[in-house]
XYZ file of C-alpha atoms in Angstrom:
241
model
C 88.599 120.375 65.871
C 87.284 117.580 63.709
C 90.901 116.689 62.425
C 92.422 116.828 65.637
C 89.465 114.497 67.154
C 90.228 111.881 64.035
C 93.946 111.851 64.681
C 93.145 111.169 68.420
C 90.696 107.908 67.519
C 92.423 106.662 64.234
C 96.007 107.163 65.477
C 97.991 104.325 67.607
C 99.466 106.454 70.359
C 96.719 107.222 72.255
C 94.985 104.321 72.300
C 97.834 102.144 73.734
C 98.582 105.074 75.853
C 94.550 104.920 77.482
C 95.098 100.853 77.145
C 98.117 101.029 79.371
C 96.697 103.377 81.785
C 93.307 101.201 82.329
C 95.720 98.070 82.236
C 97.927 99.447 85.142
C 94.752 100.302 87.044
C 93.463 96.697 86.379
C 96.752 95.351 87.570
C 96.853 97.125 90.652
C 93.196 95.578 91.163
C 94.413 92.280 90.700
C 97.300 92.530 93.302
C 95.276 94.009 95.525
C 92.885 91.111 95.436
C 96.133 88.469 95.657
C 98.151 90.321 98.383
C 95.556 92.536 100.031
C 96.209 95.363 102.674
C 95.210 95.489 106.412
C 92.072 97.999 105.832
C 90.144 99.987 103.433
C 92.586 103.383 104.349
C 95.800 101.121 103.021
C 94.032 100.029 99.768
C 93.193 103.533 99.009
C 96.559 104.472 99.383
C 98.108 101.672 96.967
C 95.278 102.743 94.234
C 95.684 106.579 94.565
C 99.300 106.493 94.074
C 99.661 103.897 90.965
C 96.217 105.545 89.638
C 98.051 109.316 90.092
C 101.378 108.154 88.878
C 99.629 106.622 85.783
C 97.590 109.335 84.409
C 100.475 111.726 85.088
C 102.824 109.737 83.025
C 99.923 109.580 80.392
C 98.719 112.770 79.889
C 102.723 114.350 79.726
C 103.300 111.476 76.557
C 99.727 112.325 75.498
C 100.782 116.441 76.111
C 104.000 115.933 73.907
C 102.493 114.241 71.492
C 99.488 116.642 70.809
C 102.205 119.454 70.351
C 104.825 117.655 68.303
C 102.917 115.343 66.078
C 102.677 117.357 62.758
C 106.744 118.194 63.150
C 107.328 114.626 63.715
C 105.479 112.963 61.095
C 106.157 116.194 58.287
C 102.239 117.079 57.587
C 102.453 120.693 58.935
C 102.670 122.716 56.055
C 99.331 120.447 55.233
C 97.517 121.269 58.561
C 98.266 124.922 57.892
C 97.128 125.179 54.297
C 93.513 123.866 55.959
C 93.483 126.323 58.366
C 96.323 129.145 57.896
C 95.252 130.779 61.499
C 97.931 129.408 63.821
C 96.460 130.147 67.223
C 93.174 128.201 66.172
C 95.333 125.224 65.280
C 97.118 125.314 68.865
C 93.273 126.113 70.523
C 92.135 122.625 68.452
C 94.818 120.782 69.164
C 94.636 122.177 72.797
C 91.242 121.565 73.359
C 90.933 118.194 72.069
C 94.152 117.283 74.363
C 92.141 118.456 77.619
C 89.213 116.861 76.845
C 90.823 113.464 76.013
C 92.981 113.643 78.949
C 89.842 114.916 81.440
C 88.057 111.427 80.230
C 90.925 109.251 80.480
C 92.147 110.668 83.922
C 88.073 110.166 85.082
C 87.608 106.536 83.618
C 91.074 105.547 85.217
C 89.506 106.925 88.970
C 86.335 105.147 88.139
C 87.803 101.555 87.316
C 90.360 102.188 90.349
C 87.447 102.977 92.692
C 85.066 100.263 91.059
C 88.038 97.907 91.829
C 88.702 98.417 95.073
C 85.218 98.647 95.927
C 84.833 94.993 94.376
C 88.079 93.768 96.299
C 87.470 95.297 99.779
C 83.539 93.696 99.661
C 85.346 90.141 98.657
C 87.512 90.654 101.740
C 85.185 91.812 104.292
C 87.200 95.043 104.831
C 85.534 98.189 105.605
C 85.643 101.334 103.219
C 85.297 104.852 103.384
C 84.148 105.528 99.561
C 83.687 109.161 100.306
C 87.690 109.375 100.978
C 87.933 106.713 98.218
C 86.248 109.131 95.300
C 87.977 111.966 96.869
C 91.324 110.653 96.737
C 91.328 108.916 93.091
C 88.552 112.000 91.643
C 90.931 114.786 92.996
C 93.932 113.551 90.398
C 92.228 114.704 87.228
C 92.871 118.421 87.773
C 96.372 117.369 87.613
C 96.371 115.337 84.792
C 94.696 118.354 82.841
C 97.320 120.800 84.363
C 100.147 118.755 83.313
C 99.224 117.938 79.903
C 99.445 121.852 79.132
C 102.765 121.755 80.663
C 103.646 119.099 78.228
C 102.145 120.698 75.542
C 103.905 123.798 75.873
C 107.442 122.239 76.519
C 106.447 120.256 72.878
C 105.422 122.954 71.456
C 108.898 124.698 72.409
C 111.467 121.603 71.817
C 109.162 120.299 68.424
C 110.565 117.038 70.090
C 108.303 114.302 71.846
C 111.321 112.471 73.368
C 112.750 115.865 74.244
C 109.489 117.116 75.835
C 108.349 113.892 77.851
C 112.311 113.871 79.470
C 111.988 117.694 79.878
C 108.115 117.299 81.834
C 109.151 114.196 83.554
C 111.856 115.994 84.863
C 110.485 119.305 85.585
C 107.326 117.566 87.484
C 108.974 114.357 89.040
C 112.617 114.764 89.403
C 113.415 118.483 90.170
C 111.103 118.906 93.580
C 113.548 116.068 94.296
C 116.709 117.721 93.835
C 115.343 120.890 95.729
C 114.199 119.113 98.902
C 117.242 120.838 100.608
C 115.839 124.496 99.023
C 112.472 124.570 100.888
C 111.947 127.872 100.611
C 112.427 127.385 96.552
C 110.802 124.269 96.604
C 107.767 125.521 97.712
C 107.851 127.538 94.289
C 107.877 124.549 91.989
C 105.500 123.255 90.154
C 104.865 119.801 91.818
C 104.661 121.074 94.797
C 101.528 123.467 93.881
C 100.037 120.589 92.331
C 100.800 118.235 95.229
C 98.987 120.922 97.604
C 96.492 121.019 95.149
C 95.841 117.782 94.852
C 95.942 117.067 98.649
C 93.111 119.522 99.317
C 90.904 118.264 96.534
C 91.308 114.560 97.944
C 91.202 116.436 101.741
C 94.274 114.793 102.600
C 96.098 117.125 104.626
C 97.680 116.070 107.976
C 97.759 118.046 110.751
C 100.752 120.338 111.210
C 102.042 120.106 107.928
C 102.430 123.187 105.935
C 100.796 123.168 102.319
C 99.712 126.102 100.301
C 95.925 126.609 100.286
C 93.831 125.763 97.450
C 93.225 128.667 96.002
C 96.728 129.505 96.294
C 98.046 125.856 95.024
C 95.518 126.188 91.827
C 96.821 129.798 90.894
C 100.450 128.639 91.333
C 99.569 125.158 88.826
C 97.760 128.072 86.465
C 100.694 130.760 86.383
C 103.662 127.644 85.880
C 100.830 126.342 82.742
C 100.941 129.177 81.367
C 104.608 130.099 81.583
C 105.319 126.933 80.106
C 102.850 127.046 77.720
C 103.716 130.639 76.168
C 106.788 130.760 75.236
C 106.357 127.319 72.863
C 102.383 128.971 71.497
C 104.680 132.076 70.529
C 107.226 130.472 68.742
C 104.839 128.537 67.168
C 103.049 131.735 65.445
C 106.553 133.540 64.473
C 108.401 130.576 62.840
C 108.822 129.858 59.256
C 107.426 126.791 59.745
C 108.225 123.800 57.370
């Protein structure tokens, strides 16, 4: 746990990854302030989507890296001469992930609701900061969530270019290409995590069918772990070099 904590402070990665993240958030402050919305509903929206798509981008390069960064840089066979047990290298490396991810996905809401807070006062706009923490608070689940998937896809390609294009896809493109397969779509993924995410922020409109929560949070669990296992076993069996 101690190695994998020192890799995460010392190494480049993800500290420009957290920089960027805080950056975009920033960013999306600043416009905000230049251009500004009509009311305190329409700068919630702007924030919760860049602040979502941000740490979701993050925590699959952060999630890919995590898993792949002893095949990349050739220091395996070192990391498993320390510690020969191969599932308590994975539950390190694992645990560190989610717990760097958890505080980077809850400073991101924080600045993003700090901001807009700041902004909307400058303006004179009123702000429901209830819906406000609701909406940029309820994305860390999925940060967490996705960063296994990532993990597990890394884990299973030993490739962070290969895993980040495999997540991306699997979380932002396919839902797209199934829009005209409801009854599959419904299945994937995003969409349990979208759901999810919805009912954590409370941001459900009338009429529209999403799963429930407990539902959407088994169906982010199950696709975690089906992504995550296959990678973890492969991981134990190989002769790895």
């Amino acid at each position: 746990m101690n190695a994998e904590l020192l890799k995460l402070r010392l190494l480049a990665l993800p500290r420009w990854t957290a920089i960027a993240v805080l950056g975009g958030v920033v960013v999306t402050g600043a416009m905000l302030d230049v251009f500004p919305r009509d009311d305190g509903a329409a700068f919630i929206g702007v924030m919760g989507t860049v602040t979502s798509l941000l740490t979701e981008i993050a925590a699959i390069v952060l999630g890919a890296w995590a898993a792949t960064l002893e095949f990349n840089s050739g220091a395996l066979q070192r990391t498993l001469t320390a510690q020969a047990d191969r599932s308590r290298v994975l539950l390190a490396k694992l645990g560190v992930l989610v717990l760097a991810v958890a505080a980077l996905a809850i400073a991101a809401a924080a600045a993003a609701g700090g901001l807009v807070d700041v902004v909307t006062r400058q303006q004179g706009i009123d702000l429901d900061r209830g819906e406000l923490a609701r909406t940029l608070f309820a994305n860390v689940p999925a940060a967490i969530t996705v960063t296994v998937v990532a993990f597990g896809l890394g884990l299973l390609t030993r490739s962070i270019g290969g895993a980040i294009t495999v997540a991306l896809t699997f979380v932002l493109v396919l839902p797209g290409l199934l829009v005209f397969l409801p009854a599959v779509n419904r299945l994937v993924y995003a969409t349990f995590e979208g759901d999810m995410t919805s009912r954590l922020a409370g941001d459900v409109a009338p009429g529209v069918e999403v799963h429930s929560l407990p539902v959407a949070v088994l169906g982010v669990v199950v696709w975690a772990v089906v992504l995550l296992v296959p990678g973890w076993l492969r991981f134990l069996r190989d002769d790895l070099k």
